Coordinates of C-alpha atoms and ligand atoms in Angstrom, one line a residue:
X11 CA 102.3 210.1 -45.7
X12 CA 104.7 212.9 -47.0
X13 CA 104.5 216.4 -45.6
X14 CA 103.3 217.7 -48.7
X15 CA 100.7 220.4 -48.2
X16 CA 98.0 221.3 -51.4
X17 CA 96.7 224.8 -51.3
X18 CA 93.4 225.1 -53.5
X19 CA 93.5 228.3 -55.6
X20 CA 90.2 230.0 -56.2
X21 CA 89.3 233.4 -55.5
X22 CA 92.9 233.9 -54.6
X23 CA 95.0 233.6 -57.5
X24 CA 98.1 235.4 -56.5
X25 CA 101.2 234.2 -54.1
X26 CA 101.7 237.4 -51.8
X27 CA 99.5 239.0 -49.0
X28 CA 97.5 235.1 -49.1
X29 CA 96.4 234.4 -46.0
X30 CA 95.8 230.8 -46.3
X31 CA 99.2 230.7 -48.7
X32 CA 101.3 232.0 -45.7
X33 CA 99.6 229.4 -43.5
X34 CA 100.1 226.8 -45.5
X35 CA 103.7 227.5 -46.1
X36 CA 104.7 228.0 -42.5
X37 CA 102.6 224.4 -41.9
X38 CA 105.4 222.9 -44.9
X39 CA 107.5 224.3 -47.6
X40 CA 106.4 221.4 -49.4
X41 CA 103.6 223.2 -51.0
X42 CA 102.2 222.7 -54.3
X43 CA 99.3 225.0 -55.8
X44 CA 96.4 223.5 -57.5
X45 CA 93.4 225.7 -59.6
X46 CA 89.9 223.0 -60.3
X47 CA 88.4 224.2 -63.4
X48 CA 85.0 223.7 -61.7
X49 CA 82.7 221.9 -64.6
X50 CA 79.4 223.1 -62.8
X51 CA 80.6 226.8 -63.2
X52 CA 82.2 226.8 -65.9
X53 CA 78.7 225.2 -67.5
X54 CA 76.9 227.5 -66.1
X55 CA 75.3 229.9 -68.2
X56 CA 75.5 233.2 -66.7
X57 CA 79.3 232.6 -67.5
X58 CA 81.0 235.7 -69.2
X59 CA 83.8 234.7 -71.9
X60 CA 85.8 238.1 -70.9
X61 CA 85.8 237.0 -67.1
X62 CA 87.1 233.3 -68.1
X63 CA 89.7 235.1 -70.6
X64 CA 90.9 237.2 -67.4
X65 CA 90.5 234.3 -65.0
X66 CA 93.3 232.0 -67.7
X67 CA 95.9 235.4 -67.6
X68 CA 95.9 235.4 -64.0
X69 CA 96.4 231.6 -64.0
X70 CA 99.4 231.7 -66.8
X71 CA 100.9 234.0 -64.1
X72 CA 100.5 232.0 -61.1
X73 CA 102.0 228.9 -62.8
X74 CA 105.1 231.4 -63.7
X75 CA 105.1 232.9 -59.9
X76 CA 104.7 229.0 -58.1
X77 CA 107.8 227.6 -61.0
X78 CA 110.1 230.3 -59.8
X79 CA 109.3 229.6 -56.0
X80 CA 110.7 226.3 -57.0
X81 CA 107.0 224.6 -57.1
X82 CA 104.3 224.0 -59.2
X83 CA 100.4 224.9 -59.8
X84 CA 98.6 222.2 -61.1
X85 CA 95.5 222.7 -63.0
X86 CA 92.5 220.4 -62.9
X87 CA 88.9 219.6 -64.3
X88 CA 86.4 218.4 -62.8
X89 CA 84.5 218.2 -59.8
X90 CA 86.5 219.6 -56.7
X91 CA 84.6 216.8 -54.6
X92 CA 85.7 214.3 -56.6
X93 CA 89.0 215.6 -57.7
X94 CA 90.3 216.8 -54.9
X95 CA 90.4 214.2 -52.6
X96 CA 91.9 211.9 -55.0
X97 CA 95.0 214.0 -56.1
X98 CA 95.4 214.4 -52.6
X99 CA 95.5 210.8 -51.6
X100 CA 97.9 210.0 -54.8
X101 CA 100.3 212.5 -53.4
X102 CA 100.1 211.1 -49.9
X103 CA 99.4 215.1 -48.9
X104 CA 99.2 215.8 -45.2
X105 CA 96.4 218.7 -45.2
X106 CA 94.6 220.3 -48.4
X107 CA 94.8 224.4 -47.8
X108 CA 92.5 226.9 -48.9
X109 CA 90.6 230.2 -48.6
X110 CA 86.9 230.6 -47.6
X111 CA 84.3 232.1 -50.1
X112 CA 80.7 233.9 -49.1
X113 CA 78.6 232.5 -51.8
X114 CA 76.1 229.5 -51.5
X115 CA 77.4 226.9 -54.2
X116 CA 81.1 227.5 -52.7
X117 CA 79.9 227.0 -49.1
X118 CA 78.2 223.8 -50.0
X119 CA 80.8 222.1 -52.5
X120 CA 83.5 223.0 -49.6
X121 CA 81.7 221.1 -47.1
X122 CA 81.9 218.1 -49.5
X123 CA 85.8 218.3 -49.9
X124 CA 86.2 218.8 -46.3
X125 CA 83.9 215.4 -46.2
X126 CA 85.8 213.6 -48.8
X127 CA 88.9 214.2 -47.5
X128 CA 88.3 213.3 -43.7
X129 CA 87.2 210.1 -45.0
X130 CA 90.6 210.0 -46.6
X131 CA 92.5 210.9 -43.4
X132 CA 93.4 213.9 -44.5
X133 CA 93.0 217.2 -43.1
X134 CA 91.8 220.4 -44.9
X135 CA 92.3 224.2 -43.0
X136 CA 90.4 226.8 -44.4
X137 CA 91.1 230.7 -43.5
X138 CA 89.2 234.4 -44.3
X139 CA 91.0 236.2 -46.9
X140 CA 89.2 237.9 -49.5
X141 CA 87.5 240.2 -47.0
X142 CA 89.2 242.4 -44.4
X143 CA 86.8 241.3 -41.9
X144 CA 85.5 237.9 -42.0
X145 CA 81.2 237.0 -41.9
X146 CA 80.8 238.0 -38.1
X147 CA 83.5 240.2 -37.6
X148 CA 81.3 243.4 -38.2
X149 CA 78.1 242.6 -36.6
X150 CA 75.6 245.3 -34.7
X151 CA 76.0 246.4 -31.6
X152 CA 73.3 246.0 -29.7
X153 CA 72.4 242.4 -30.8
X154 CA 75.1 240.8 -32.3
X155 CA 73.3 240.5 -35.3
X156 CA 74.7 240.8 -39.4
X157 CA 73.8 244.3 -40.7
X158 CA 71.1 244.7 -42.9
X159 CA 72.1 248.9 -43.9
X160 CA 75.2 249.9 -44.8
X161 CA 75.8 253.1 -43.3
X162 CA 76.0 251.4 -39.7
X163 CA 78.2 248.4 -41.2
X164 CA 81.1 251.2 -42.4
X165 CA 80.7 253.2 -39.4
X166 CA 81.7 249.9 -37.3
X167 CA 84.2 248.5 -40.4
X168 CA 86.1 251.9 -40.0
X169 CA 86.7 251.7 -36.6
X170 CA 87.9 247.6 -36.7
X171 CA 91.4 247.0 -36.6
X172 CA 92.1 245.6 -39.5
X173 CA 94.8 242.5 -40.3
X174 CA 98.6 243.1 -41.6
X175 CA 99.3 242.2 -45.3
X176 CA 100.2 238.5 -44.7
X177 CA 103.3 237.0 -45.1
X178 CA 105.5 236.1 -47.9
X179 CA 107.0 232.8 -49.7
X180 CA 110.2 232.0 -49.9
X181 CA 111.6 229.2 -51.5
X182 CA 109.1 226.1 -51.9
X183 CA 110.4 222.2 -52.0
X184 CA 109.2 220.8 -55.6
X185 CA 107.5 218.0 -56.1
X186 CA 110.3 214.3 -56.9
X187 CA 110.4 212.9 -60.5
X188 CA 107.7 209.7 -58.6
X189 CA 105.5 212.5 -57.6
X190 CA 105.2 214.1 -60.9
X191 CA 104.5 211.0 -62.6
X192 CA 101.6 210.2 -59.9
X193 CA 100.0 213.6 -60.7
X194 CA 100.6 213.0 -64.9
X195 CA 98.3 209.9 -64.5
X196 CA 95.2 211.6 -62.3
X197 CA 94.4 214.0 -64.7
X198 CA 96.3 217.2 -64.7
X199 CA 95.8 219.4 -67.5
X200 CA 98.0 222.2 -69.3
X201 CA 96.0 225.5 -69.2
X202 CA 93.3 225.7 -71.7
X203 CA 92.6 228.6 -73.6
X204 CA 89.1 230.0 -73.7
X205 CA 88.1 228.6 -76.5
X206 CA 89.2 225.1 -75.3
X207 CA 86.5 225.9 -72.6
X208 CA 84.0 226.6 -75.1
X209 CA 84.2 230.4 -74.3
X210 CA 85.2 233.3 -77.1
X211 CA 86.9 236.3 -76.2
X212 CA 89.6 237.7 -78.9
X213 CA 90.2 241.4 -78.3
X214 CA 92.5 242.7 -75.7
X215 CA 90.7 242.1 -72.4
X216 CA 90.2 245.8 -70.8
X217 CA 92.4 244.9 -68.1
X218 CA 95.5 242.8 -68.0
X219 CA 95.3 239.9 -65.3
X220 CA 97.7 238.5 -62.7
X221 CA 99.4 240.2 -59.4
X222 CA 101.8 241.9 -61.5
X223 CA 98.7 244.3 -63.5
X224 CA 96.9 244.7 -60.0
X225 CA 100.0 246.0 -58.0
X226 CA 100.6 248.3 -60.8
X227 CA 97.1 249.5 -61.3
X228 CA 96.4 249.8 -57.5
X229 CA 99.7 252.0 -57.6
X230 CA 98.5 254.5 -60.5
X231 CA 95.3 254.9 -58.7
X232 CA 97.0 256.1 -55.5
X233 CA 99.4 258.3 -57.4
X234 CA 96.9 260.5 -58.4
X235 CA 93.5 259.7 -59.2
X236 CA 92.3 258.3 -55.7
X237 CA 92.8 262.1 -54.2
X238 CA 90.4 263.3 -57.1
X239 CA 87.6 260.4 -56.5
X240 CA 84.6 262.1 -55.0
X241 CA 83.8 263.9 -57.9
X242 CA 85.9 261.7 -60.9
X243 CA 84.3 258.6 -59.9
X244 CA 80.9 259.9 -61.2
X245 CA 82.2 260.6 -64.9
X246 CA 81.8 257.8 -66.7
X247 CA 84.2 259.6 -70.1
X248 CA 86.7 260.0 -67.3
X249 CA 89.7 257.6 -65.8
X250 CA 88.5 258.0 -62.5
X251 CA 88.1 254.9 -60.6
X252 CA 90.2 252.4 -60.0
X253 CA 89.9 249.7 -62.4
X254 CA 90.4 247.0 -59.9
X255 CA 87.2 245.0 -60.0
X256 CA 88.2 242.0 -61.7
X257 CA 91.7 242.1 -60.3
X258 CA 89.6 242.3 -56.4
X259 CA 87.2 239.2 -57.7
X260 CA 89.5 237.2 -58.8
X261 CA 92.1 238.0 -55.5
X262 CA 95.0 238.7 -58.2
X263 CA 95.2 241.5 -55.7
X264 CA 95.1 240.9 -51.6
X265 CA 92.1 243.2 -50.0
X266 CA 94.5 244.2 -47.1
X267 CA 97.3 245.3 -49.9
X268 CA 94.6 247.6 -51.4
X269 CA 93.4 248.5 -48.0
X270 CA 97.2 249.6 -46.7
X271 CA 97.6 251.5 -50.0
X272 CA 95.0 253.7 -48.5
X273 CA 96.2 254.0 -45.2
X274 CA 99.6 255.2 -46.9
X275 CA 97.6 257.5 -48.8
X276 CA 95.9 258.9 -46.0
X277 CA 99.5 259.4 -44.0
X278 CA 100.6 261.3 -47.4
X279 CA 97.8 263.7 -47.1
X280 CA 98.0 267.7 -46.5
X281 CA 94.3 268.5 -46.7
X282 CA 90.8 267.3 -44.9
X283 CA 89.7 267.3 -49.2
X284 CA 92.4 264.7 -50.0
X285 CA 91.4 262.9 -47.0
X286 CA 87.8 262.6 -48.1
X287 CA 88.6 261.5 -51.1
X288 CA 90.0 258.7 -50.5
X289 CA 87.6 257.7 -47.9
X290 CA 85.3 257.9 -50.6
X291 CA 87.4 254.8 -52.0
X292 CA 87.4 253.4 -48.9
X293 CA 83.7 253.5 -48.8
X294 CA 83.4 251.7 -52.0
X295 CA 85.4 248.9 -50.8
X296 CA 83.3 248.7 -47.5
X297 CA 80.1 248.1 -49.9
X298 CA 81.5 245.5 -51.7
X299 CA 82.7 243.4 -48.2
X300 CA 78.8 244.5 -47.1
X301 CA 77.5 242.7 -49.9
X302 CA 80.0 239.8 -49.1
X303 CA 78.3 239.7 -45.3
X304 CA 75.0 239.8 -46.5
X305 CA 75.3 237.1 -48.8
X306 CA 76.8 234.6 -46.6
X307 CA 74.3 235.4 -43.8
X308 CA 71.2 235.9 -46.2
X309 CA 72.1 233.2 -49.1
X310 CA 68.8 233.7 -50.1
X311 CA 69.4 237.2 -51.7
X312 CA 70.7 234.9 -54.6
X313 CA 67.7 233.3 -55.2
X314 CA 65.4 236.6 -55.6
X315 CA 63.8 239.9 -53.9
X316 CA 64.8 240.0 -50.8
X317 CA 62.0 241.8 -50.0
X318 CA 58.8 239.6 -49.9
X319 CA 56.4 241.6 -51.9
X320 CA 58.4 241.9 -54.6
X321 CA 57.9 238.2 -55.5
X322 CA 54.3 239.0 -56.8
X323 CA 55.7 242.6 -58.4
X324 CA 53.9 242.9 -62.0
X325 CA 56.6 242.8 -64.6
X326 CA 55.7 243.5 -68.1
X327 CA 59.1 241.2 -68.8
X328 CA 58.4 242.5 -73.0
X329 CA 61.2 240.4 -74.7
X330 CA 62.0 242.8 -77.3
X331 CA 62.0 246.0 -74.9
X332 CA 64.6 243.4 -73.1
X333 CA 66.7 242.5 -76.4
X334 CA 66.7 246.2 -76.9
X335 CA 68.2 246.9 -73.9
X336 CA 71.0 244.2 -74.1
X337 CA 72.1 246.0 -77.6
X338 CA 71.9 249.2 -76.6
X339 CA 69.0 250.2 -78.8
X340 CA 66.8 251.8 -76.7
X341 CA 66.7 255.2 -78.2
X342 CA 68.2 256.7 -75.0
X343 CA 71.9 257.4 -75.7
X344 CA 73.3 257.3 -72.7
X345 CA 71.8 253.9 -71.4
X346 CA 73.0 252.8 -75.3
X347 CA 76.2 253.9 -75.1
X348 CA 76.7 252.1 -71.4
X349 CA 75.4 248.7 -72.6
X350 CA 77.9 249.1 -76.1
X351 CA 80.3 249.5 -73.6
X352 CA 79.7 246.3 -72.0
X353 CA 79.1 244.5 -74.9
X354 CA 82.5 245.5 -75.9
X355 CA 84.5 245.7 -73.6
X356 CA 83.0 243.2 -70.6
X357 CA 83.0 246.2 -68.1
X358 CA 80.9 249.3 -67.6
X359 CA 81.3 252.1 -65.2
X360 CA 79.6 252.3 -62.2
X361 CA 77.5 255.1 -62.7
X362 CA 76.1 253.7 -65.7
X363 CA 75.2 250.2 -64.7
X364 CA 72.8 252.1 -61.9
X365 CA 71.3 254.5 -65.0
X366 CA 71.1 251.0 -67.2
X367 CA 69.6 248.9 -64.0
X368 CA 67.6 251.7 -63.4
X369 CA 66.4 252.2 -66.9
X370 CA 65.6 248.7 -66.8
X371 CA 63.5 247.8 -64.3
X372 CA 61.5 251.5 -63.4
X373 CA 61.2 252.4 -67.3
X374 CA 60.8 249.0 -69.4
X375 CA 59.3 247.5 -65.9
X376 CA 61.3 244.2 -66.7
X377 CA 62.6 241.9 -63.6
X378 CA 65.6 243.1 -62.3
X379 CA 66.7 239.1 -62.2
X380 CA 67.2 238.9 -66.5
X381 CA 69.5 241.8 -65.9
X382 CA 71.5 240.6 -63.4
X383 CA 71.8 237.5 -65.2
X384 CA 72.7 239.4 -68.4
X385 CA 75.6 241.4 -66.7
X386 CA 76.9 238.2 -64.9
X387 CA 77.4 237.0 -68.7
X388 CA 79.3 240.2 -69.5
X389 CA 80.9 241.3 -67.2
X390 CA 85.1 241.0 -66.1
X391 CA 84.2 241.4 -62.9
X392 CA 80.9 239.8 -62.7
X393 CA 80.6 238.7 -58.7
X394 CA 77.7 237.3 -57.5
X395 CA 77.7 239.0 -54.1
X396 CA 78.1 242.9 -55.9
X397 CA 76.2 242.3 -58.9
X398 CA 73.4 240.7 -57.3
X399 CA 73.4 243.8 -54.4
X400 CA 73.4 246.5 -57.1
X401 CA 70.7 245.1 -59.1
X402 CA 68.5 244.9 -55.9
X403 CA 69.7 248.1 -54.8
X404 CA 68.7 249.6 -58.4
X405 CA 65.3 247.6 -58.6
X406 CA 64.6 248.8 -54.3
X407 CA 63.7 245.2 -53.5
X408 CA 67.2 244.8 -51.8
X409 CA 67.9 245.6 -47.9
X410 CA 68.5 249.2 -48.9
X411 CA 65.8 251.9 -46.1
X412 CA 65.3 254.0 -48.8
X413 CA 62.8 252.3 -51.1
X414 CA 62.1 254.0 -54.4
X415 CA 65.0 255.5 -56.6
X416 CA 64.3 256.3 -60.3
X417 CA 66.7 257.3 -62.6
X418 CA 66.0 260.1 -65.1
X419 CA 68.3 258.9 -68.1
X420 CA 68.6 262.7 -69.5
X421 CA 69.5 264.5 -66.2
X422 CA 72.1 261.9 -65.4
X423 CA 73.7 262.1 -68.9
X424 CA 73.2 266.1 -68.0
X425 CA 74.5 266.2 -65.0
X426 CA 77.5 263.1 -65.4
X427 CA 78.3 263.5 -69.3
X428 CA 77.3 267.1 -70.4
X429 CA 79.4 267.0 -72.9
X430 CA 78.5 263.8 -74.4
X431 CA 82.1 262.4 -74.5
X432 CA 81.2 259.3 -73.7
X433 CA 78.1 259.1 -75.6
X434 CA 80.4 259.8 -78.8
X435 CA 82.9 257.7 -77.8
X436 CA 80.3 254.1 -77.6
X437 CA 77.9 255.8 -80.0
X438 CA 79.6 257.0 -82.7
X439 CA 76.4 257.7 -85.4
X440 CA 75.5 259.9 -83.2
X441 CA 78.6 261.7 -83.0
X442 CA 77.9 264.7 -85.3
X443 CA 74.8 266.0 -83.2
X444 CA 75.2 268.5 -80.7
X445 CA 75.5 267.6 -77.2
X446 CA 71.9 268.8 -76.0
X447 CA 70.5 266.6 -78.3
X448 CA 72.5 263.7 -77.1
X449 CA 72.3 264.4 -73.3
X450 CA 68.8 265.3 -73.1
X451 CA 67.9 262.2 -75.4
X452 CA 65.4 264.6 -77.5
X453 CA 67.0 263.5 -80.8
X454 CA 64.2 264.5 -83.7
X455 CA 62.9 261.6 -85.9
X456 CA 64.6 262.9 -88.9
X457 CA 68.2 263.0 -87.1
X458 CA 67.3 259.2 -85.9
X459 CA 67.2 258.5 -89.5
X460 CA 69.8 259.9 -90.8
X461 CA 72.0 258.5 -87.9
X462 CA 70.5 254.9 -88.0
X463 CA 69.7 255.4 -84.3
X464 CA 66.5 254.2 -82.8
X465 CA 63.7 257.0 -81.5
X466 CA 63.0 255.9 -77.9
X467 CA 61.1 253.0 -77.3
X468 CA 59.0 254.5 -73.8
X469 CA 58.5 257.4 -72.9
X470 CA 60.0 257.7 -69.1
X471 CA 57.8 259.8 -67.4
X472 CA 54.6 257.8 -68.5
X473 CA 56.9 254.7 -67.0
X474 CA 58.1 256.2 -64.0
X475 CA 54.2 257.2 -62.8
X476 CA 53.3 253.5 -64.1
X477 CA 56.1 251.8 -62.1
X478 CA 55.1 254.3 -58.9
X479 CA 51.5 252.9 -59.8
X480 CA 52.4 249.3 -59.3
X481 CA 54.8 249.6 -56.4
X482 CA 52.3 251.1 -54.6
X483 CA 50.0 248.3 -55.4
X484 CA 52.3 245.0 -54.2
X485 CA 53.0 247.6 -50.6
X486 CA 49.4 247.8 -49.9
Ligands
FAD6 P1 86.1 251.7 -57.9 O1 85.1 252.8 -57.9 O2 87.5 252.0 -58.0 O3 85.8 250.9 -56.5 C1 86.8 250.1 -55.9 C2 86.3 248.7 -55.7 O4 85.3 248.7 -54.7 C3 85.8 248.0 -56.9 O5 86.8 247.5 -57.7 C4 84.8 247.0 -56.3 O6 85.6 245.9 -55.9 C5 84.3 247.7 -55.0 N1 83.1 248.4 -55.3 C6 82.9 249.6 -55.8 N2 81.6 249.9 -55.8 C7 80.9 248.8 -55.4 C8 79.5 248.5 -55.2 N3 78.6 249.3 -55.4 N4 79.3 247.3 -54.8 C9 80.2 246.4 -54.5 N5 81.5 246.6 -54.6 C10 81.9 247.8 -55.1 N6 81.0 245.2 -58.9 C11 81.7 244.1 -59.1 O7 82.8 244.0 -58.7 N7 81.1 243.0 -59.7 C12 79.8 243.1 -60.2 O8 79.3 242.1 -60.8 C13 79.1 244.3 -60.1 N8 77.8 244.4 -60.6 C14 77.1 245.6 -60.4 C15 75.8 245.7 -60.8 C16 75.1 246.9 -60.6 C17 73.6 247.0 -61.1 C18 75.7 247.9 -60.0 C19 74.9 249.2 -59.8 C20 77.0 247.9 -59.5 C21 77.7 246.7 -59.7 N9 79.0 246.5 -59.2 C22 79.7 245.4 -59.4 C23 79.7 247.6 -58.4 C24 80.5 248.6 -59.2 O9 79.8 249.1 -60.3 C25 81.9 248.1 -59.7 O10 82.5 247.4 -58.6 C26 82.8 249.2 -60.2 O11 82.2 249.8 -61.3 C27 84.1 248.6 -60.6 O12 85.0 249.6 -61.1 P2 86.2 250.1 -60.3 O13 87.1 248.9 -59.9 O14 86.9 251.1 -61.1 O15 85.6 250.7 -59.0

């Protein structure tokens, strides 16, 4: 047995701040990085062709950033049970390297490479890194127990210490010319494209992938626009979030990195306003390592309502109010214009996908689960743990105390787009009317056929007191 180390990319696809990396390069410098195209996710069919388009870029660059540290990344296909254990066996590897993920699949296909390759004699170590805190770090108080509310979880999460950016590579030992010939005859691929996966994507993804984008964007955030967040964030027409979602999936981007450039921020601060601000950021971060925690200690979440009654709600699940929905052709312009821009672009603003998941289960009373299977095959950053929370959040089956939120679709666009910016901009037959026609929604028959526009296809307050009606029903 060599001391060859493998370290198993997959929600870390970067070479700095890697927690597992760093520990596998101070076990040996002879480290080699290996990505499994996973065959039962990429067959899955909640699979979005923007998110596997982004998921390639940050691969191309990981190959460049391992070939310049003097090593390689492999890429294989397959099944990582299978796989896995084999290529390590070939390559007489000492120990197989790799981060821990929250969700259920990954929790159980790990347990089967660990298995595989014990039988082997070969170790694997496994670390925490796309979270700041790892599943039991933050638990309550008083009983040791996972949080089921967020507002207690970030009051403890603020107060944790939290780890140092870990460490960096230096040079890496590459594989001999024997090696490379082992690994050539197991199966190693060059990187497909998309369309060698069977996926289409062929405009410009909305945001460029690999470690290089992320530091960049994470660093034009924190210029400027995290000090103006409280109130930018809600303006969908605006450039006020960060843009890092698929960058923070995918770990092309290191969460204590993003975390640090916060605590710089906050050291750079004059005023108790700039302050807030970005804890407003840092708040957003804290909800998406709650819904990390809850998934790994509730797995279940995945599966359906978390709340029991909600299994027997009464959907009306209409298939064409639902295809309507997807196309953004519901008549209300700003729930159209969000899903145009998720059709288009494989993202959508925050504050929209709660108007649209809103929209979609309290006004066409359709089960919040088609939706969150329909953004999961849109969306850049589709993550099971954050998609699946919001959509439970929005339908108030979730964990969430406070149980009934309904969106009104025209005070939202009154209140978060009263201009209609970005109405026009994702709805542009209905550019020519004046904005109180497109915020309020009240668009006259004639002017929906002149535009080609739908006329709404409910009416919201009959929905709302019909939704109300029902919910009150599966409580009692
Ligand atoms: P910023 O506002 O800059 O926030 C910074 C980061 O914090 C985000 O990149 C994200 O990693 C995290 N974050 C922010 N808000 C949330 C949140 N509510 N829940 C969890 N994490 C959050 N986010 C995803 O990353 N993947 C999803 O699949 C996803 N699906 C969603 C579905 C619904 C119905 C809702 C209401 C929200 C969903 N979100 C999801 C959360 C949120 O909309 C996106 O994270 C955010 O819009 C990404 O843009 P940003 O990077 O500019 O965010």
């Amino acid at each position: 047995m060599t001391n060859l180390v493998i370290f198993w990319h997959r929600r870390d696809l970067r070479v700095s701040d890697n927690i597992g990396l760093s520990n596998a390069y101070k076990y040996s410098s002879k480290l080699i990085g290996l990505f499994c195209l996973d065959t039962q996710i990429l067959n899955r069919d909640d699979m979005a062709s923007a998110r596997v388009a982004y998921l390639l870029g940050c691969l191309k660059e990981l190959q460049e950033s391992y070939q310049k540290l003097g090593s390689q990344l492999l890429i294989i296909q397959g099944n990582p049970a299978q796989i896995i254990p084999k290529l390590a066996e070939t390559l007489q590897a000492k120990a197989v390297f790799w981060n821990e993920d929250v969700e259920p699949y990954s929790k159980i296909r790990d347990r089967q490479v660990i298995d595989a390759l014990k039988e082997k004699g070969i170790q694997s170590q496994t670390y925490w890194d796309q979270l700041l805190h790892a599943p039991g770090d933050i638990l309550t108080k008083s009983s040791q127990e996972p949080y089921k509310v967020y507002t207690p979880f970030w009051k403890n999460l603020i107060t944790e210490n939290k780890a140092s950016i870990a460490h960096s590579l230096n040079q890496l030992q590459p594989l001999t010319a024997a090696e490379i010939n082992l690994v050539k005859e197991i199966g190693i691929i060059n990187l497909p494209t998309a369309k060698d996966l069977g996926y289409c994507w062929d405009s410009p993804l909305i945001f460029s992938p690999g470690e290089k984008a992320a530091k960049e964007q994470l660093s034009f955030f924190c210029d400027q626009a995290i000090y103006e967040y409280q109130e930018q964030r809600n303006l969908p027409a605006s450039e006020g979030t960060s843009k890092l979602s698929a960058a923070l999936k995918f770990g092309a981007i290191g969460i204590r990195e993003v975390w640090q450039a916060t605590v710089n921020a906050m050291k750079n601060s004059r005023s108790d306003e700039a302050r807030e601000n970005i804890q407003t950021w840092q708040k957003e971060l804290a909800w998406r390592e709650f819904y990390q925690h809850c998934l790994y200690f509730f797995p279940e979440l995945a599966e359906g309502p978390y709340r029991p009654e909600f299994k027997e709600f009464p959907w009306d699940n209409n298939e064409e109010d639902f295809q309507a929905w997807c196309e953004g052709k519901t008549g209300y312009p700003i729930v159209d214009a969000a899903m145009r821009q998720l059709n288009e672009t494989g993202w959508m603003h925050n504050r929209c996908r709660m108007i649209v998941a809103s929209f979609l289960t309290k006004d066409l009373i359709i089960n919040w689960q088609w939706g969150e299977k329909y953004f999961m095959q849109k969306l850049i950053d589709g993550d099971l743990s954050a998609n699946n929370g919001g959509w439970q959040w929005s339908a108030s089956s979730g964990m969430d105390p406070k149980p009934l939120r309904i969106f009104n679709p025209a005070t939202q666009a009154q209140k978060f787009d009263p201009e209609g910016e970005y109405i026009r901009q994702w709805l542009p037959e209905l550019s020519s009317l004046d904005n109180e026609y497109l915020v309020t929604g009240k668009i006259s028959p004639l002017d929906c056929q002149s535009c080609a526009y739908p006329q709404p296809i409910v009416d919201h307050q009959k929905q709302q007191r019909e939704f109300k009606e029902r919910y009150k029903q599966i409580k009692s």
